[in-house]
mmCIF file of C-alpha atoms and ligand atoms in Angstrom:
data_model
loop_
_atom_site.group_PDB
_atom_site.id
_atom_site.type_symbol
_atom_site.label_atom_id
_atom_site.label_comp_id
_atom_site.label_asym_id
_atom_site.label_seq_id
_atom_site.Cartn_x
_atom_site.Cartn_y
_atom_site.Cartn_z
ATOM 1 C CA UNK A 1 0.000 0.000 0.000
ATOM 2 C CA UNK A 2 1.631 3.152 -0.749
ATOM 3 C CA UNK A 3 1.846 6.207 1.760
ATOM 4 C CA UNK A 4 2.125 9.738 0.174
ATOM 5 C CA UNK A 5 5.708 11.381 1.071
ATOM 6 C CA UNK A 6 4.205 14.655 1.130
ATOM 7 C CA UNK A 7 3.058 15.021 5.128
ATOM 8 C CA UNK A 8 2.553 18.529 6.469
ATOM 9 C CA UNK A 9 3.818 18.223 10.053
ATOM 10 C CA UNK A 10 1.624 20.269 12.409
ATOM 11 C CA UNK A 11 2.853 21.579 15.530
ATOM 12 C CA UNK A 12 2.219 19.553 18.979
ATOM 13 C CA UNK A 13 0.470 16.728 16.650
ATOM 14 C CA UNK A 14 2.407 14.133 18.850
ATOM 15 C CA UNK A 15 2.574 16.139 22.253
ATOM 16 C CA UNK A 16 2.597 13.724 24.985
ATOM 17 C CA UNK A 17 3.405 10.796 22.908
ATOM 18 C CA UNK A 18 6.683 8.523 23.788
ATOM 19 C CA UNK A 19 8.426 7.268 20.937
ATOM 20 C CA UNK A 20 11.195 4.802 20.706
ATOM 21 C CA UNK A 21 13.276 5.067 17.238
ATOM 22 C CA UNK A 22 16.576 2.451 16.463
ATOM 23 C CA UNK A 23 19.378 3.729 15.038
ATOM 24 C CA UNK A 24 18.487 7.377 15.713
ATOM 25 C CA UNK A 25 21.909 8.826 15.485
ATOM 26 C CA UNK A 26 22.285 9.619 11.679
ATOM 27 C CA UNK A 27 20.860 8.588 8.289
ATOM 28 C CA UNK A 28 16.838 8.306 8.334
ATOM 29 C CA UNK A 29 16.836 7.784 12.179
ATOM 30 C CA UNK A 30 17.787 11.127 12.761
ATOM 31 C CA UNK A 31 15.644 12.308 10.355
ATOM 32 C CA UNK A 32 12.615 10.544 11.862
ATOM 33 C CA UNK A 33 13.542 11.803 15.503
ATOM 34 C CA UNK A 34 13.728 15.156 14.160
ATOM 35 C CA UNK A 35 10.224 15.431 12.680
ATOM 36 C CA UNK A 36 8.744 13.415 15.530
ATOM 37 C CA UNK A 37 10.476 15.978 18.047
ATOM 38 C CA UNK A 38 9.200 18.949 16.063
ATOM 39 C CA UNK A 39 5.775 17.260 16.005
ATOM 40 C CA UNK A 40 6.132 17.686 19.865
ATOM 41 C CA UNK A 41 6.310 13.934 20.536
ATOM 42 C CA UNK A 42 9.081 12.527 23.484
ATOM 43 C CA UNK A 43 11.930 10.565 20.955
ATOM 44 C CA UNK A 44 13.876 8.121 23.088
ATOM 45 C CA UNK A 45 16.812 8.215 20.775
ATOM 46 C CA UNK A 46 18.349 4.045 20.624
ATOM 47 C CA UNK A 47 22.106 4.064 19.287
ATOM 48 C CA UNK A 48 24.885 2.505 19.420
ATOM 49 C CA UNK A 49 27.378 5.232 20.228
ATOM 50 C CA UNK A 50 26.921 7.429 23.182
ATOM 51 C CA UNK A 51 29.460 10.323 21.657
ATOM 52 C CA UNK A 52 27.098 10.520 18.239
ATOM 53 C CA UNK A 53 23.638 10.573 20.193
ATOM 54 C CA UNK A 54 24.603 13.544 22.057
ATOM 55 C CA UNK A 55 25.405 15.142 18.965
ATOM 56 C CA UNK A 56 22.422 14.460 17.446
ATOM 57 C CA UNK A 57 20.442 15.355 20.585
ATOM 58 C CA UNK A 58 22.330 18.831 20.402
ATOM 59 C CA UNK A 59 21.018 19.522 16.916
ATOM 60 C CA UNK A 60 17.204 18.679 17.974
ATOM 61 C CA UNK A 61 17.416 20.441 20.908
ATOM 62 C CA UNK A 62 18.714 23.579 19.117
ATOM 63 C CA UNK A 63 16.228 23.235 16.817
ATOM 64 C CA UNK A 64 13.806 24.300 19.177
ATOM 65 C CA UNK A 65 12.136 20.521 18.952
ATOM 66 C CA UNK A 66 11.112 18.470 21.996
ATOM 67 C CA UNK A 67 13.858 17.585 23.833
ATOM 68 C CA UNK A 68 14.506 13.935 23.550
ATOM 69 C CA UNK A 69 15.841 11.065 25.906
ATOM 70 C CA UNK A 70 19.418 9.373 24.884
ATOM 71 C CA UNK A 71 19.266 5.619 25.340
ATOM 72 C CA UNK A 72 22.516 3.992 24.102
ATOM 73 C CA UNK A 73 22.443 0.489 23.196
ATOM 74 C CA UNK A 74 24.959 -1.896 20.901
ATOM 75 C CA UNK A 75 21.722 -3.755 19.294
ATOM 76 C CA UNK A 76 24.644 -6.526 18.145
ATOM 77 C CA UNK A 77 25.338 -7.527 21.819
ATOM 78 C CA UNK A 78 22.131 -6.300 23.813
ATOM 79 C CA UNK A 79 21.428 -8.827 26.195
ATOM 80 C CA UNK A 80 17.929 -9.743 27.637
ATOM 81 C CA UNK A 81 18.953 -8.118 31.017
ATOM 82 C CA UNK A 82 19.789 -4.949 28.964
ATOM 83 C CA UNK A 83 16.067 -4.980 27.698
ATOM 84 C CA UNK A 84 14.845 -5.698 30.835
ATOM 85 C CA UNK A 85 16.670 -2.612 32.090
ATOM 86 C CA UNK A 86 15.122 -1.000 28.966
ATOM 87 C CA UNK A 87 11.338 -1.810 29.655
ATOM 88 C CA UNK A 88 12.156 -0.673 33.583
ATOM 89 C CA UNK A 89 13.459 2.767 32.785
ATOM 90 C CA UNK A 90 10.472 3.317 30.081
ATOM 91 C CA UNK A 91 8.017 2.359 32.868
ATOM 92 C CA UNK A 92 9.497 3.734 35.550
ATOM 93 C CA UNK A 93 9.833 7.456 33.455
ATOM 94 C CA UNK A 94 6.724 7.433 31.539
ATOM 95 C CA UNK A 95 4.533 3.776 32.218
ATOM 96 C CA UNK A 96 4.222 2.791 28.568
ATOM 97 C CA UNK A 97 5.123 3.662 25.107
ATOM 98 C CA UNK A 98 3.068 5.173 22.031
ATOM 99 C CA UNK A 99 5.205 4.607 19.425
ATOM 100 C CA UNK A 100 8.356 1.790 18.605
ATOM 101 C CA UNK A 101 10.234 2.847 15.173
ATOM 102 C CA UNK A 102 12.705 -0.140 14.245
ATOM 103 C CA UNK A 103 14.921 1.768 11.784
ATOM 104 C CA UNK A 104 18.547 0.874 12.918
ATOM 105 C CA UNK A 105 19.804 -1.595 10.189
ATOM 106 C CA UNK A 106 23.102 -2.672 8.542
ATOM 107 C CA UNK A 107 23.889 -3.673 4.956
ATOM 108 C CA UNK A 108 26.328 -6.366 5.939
ATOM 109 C CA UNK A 109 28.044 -6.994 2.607
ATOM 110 C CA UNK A 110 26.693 -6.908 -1.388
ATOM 111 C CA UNK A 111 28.161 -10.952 -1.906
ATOM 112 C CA UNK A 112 27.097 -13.981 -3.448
ATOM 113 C CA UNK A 113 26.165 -16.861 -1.238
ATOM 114 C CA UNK A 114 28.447 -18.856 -2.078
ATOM 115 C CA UNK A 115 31.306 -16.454 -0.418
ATOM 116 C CA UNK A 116 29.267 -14.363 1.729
ATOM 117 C CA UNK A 117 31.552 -14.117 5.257
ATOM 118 C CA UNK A 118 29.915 -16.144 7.986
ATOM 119 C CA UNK A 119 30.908 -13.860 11.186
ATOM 120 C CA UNK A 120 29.297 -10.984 9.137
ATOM 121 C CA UNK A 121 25.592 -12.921 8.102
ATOM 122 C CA UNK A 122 25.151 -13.282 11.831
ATOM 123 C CA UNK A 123 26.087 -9.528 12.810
ATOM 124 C CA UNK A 124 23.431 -8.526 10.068
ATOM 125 C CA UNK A 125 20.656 -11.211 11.269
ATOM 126 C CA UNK A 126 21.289 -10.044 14.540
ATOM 127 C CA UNK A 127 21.352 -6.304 14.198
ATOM 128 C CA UNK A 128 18.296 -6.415 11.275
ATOM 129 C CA UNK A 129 16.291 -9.384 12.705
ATOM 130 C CA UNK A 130 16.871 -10.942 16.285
ATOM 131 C CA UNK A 131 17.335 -7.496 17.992
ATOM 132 C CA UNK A 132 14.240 -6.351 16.497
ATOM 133 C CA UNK A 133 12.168 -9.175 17.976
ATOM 134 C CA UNK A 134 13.715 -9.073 21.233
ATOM 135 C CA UNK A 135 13.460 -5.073 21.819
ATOM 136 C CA UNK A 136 9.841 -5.584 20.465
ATOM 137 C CA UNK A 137 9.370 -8.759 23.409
ATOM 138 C CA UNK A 138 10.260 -6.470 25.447
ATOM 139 C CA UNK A 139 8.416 -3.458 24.984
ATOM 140 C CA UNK A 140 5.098 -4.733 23.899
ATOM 141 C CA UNK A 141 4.137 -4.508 28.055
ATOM 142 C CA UNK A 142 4.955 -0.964 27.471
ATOM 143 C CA UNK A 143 2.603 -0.862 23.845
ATOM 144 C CA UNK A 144 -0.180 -2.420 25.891
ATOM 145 C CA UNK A 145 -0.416 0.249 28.635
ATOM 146 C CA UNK A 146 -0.897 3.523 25.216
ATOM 147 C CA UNK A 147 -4.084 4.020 24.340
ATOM 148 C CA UNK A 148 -2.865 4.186 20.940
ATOM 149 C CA UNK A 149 0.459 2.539 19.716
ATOM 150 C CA UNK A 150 2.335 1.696 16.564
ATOM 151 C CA UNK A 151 5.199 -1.193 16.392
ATOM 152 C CA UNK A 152 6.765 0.150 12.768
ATOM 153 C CA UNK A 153 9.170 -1.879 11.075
ATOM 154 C CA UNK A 154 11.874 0.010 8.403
ATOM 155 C CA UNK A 155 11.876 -2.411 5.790
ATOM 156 C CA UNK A 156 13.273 -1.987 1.939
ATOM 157 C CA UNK A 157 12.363 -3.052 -1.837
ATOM 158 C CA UNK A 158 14.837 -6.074 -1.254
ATOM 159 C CA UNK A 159 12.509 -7.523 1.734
ATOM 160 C CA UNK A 160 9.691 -7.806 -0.647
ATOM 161 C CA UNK A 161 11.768 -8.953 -3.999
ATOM 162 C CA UNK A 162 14.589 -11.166 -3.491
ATOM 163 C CA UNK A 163 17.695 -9.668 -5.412
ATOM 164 C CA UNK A 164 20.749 -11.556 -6.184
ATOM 165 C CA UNK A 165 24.480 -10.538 -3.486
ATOM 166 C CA UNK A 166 22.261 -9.107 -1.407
ATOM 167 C CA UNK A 167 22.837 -11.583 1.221
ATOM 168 C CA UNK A 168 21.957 -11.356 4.694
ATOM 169 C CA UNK A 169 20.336 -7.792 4.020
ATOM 170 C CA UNK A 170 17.688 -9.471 1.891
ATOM 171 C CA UNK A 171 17.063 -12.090 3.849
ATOM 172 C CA UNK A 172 16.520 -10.842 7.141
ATOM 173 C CA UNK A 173 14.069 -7.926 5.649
ATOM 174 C CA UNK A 174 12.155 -10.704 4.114
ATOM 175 C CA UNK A 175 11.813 -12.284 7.979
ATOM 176 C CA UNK A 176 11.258 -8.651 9.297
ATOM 177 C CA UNK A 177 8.326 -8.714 6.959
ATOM 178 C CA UNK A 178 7.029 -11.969 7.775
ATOM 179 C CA UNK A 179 7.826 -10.778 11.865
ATOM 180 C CA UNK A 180 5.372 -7.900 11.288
ATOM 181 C CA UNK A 181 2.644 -9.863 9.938
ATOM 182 C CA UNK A 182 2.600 -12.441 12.629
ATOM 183 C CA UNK A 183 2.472 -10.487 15.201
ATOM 184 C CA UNK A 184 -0.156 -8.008 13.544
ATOM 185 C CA UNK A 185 -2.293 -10.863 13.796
ATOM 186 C CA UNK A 186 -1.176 -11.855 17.574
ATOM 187 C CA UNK A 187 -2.076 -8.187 18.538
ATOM 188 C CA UNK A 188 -4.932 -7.812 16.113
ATOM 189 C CA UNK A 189 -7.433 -7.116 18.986
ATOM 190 C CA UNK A 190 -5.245 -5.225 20.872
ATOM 191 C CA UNK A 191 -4.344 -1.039 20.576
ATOM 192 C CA UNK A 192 -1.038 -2.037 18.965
ATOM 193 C CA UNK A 193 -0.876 -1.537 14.982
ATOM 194 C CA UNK A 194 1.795 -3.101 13.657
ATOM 195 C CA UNK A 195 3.192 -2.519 9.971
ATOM 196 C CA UNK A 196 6.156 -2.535 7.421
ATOM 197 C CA UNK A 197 7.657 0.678 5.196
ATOM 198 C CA UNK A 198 9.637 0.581 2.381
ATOM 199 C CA UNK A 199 11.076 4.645 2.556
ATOM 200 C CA UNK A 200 12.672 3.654 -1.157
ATOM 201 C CA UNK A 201 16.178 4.824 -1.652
ATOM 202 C CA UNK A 202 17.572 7.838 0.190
ATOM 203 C CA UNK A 203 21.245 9.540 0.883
ATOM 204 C CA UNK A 204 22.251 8.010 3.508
ATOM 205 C CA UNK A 205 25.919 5.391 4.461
ATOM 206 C CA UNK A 206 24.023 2.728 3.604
ATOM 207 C CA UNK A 207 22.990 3.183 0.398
ATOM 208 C CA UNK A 208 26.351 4.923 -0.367
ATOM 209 C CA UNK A 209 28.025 1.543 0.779
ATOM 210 C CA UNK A 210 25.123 -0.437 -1.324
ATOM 211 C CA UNK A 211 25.814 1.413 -4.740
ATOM 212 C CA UNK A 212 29.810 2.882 -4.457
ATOM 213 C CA UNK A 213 29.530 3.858 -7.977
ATOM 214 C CA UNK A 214 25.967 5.640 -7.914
ATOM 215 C CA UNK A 215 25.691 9.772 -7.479
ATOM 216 C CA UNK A 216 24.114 9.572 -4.297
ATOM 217 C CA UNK A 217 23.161 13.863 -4.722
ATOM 218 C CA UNK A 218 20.417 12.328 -7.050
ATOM 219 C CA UNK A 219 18.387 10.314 -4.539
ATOM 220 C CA UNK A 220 16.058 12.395 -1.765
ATOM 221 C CA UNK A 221 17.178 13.504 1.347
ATOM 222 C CA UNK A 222 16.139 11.259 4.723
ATOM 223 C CA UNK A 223 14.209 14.830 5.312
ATOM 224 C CA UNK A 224 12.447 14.944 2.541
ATOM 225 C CA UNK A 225 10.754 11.294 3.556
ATOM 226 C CA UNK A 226 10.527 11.279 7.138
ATOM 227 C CA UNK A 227 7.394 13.493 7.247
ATOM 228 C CA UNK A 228 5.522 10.785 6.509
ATOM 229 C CA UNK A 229 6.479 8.805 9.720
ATOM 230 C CA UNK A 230 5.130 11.554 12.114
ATOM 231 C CA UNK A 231 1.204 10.743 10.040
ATOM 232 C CA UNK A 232 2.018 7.080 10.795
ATOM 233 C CA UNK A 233 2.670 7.528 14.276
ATOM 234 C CA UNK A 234 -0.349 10.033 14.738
ATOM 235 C CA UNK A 235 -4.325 9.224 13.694
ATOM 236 C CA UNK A 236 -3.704 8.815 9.741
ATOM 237 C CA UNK A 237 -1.514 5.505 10.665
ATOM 238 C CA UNK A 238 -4.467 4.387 12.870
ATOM 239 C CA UNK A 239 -6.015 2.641 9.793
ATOM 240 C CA UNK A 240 -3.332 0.654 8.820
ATOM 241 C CA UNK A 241 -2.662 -3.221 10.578
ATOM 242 C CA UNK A 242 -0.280 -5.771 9.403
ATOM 243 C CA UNK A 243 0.374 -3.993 6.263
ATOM 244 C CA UNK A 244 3.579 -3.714 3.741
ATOM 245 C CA UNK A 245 3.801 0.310 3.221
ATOM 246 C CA UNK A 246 5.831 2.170 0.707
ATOM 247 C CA UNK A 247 6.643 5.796 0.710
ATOM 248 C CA UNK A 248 5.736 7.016 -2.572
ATOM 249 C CA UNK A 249 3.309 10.012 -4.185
HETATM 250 N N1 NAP B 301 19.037 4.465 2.568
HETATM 251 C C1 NAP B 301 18.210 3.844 1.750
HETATM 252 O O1 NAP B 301 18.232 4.082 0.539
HETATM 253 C C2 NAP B 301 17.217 2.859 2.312
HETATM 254 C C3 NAP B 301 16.293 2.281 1.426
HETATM 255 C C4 NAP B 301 15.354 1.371 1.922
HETATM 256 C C5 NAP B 301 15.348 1.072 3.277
HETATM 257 N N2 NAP B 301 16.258 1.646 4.121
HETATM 258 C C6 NAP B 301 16.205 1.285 5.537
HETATM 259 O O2 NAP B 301 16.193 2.467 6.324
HETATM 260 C C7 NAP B 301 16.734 2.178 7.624
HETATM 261 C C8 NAP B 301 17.776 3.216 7.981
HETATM 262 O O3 NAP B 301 18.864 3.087 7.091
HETATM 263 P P1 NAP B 301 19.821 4.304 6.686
HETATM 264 O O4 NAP B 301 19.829 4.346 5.221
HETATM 265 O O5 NAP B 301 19.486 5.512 7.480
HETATM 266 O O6 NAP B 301 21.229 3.668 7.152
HETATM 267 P P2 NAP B 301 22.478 4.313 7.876
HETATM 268 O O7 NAP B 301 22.619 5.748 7.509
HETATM 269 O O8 NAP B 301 23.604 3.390 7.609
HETATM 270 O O9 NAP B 301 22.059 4.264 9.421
HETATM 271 C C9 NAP B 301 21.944 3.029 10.098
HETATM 272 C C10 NAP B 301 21.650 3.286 11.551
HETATM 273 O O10 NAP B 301 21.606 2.011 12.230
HETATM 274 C C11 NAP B 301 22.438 2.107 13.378
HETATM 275 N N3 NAP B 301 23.015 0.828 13.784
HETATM 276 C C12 NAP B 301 23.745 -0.027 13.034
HETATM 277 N N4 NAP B 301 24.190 -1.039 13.796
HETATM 278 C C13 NAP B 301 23.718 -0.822 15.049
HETATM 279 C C14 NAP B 301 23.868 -1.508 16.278
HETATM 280 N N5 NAP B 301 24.597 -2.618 16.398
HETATM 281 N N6 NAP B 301 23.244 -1.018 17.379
HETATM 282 C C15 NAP B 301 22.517 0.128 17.298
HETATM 283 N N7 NAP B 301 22.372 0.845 16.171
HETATM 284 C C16 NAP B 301 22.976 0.368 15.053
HETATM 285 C C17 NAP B 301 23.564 3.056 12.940
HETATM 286 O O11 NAP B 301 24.296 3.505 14.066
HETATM 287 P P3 NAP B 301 25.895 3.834 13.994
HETATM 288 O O12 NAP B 301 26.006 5.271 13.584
HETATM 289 O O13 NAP B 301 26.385 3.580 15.375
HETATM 290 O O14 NAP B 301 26.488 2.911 12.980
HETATM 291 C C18 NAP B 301 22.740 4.127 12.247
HETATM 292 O O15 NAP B 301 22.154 4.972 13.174
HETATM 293 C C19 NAP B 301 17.292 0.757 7.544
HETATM 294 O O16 NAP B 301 16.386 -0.143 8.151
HETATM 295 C C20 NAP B 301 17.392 0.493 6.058
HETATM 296 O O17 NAP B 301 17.305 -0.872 5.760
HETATM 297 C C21 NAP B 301 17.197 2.535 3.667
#
């Protein structure tokens, strides 16, 4: 289903809501905290390094946006006691959570099978697949308590069409859409929507690092689509339940 790009962001549409977004250092994480922020919601900002969360919490605060919360976190190593700490600090400061944005992601390496380097499949099935489901076990508690949540998987064009050398990357955004589905259906009669979005391509690392020989001053900014994630969060995502969304319009 696609999901127009073009989203006016009004001010204080997400006031009191708690958000949770992965990877929310740089790249379309950043992005998506910064609309959500200026959209007046609470971003708990999830990232790996401490040093670059700060800066990236300097540049929404400056902004003028709603100050966020950093919460660093090596998704690659989290243990369950580090989730457990996760949930207890999200309770303890706010006693549940609107809004869970898994966006953090690596490419892993553009191989064939038939060399693809073992160590680095099971960094990028655990960074792009097993930390999802466990920060996601973890939070759903959280989920249950909003009146009105959303559990929003970043997903890509190679999750939904399998593409030769794309390896691990493919493969576990093929399980991150099959993850969504089952448990849209295990929280179907709960307040929890849960759904998949292809953003398409955007300048970011990772598509720099996916096509080294591209211009990457042609594709949009992680601005120009991240718009669209503050409607999803708010009432115009309320519609949508175990779907595969694609930025586009
Ligand atoms: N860019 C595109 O064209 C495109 C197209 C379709 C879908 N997507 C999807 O969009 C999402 C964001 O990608 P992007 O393009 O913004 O990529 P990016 O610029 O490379 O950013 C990736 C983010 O994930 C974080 N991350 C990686 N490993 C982590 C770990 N172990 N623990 C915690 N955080 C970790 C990175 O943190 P560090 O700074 O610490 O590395 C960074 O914040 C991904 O799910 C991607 O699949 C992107």
């Amino acid at each position: 289903m696609i999901v127009s790009t073009s989203y006016e962001v009004v001010a204080d549409e997400l006031k009191g809501r708690v958000i949770l977004v992965t990877g929310a250092n740089r790249g379309f994480g950043l992005a998506i905290t910064n609309d959500l922020a200026r959209a007046g919601a609470t971003v708990i900002m999830l990232g790996r390094d401490l040093g670059s969360l700060e800066y990236a919490y300097d540049a929404v605060v400056d902004a003028g946006f709603e100050e966020p919360i950093l919460y660093p976190l090596d998704l690659e190593g989290a243990t369950p006691e580090q989730y457990q700490e996760l949930q207890d600090n999200v309770e303890k400061q706010f006693g549940r959570l609107d809004g869970l944005i898994h966006n953090a992601a690596i490419l892993g390496t553009m191989m064939p099978v038939e060399q693809y380097d073992i160590k680095l499949w099971y960094s990028t099935i655990q960074i792009n697949l097993s930390a999802p489901f466990m920060l996601t076990q973890f939070l759903i508690p959280l989920l249950n308590k909003a009146d009105d949540a959303r559990v929003l998987f970043i997903s890509a064009e190679q999750g939904r069409e399998a593409k030769a050398y794309w390896g691990a990357y493919g493969v576990s955004k093929h399980a991150i859409e099959g993850f969504s589905k089952t448990l849209s259906e295990e929280l179907e009669k709960t307040n929890i929507k849960v759904n998949t979005l292809d953003p398409g391509k955007m300048q970011t690392e990772l598509r720099r690092a996916a096509y080294p020989a591209e211009d990457s001053s042609i594709n949009p900014l992680p601005s120009d689509k991240s718009p669209a994630i503050v409607g999803l969060m708010g009432l115009s995502g309320k519609t949508f339940q175990g779907q595969q969304l694609q930025l586009g319009g």
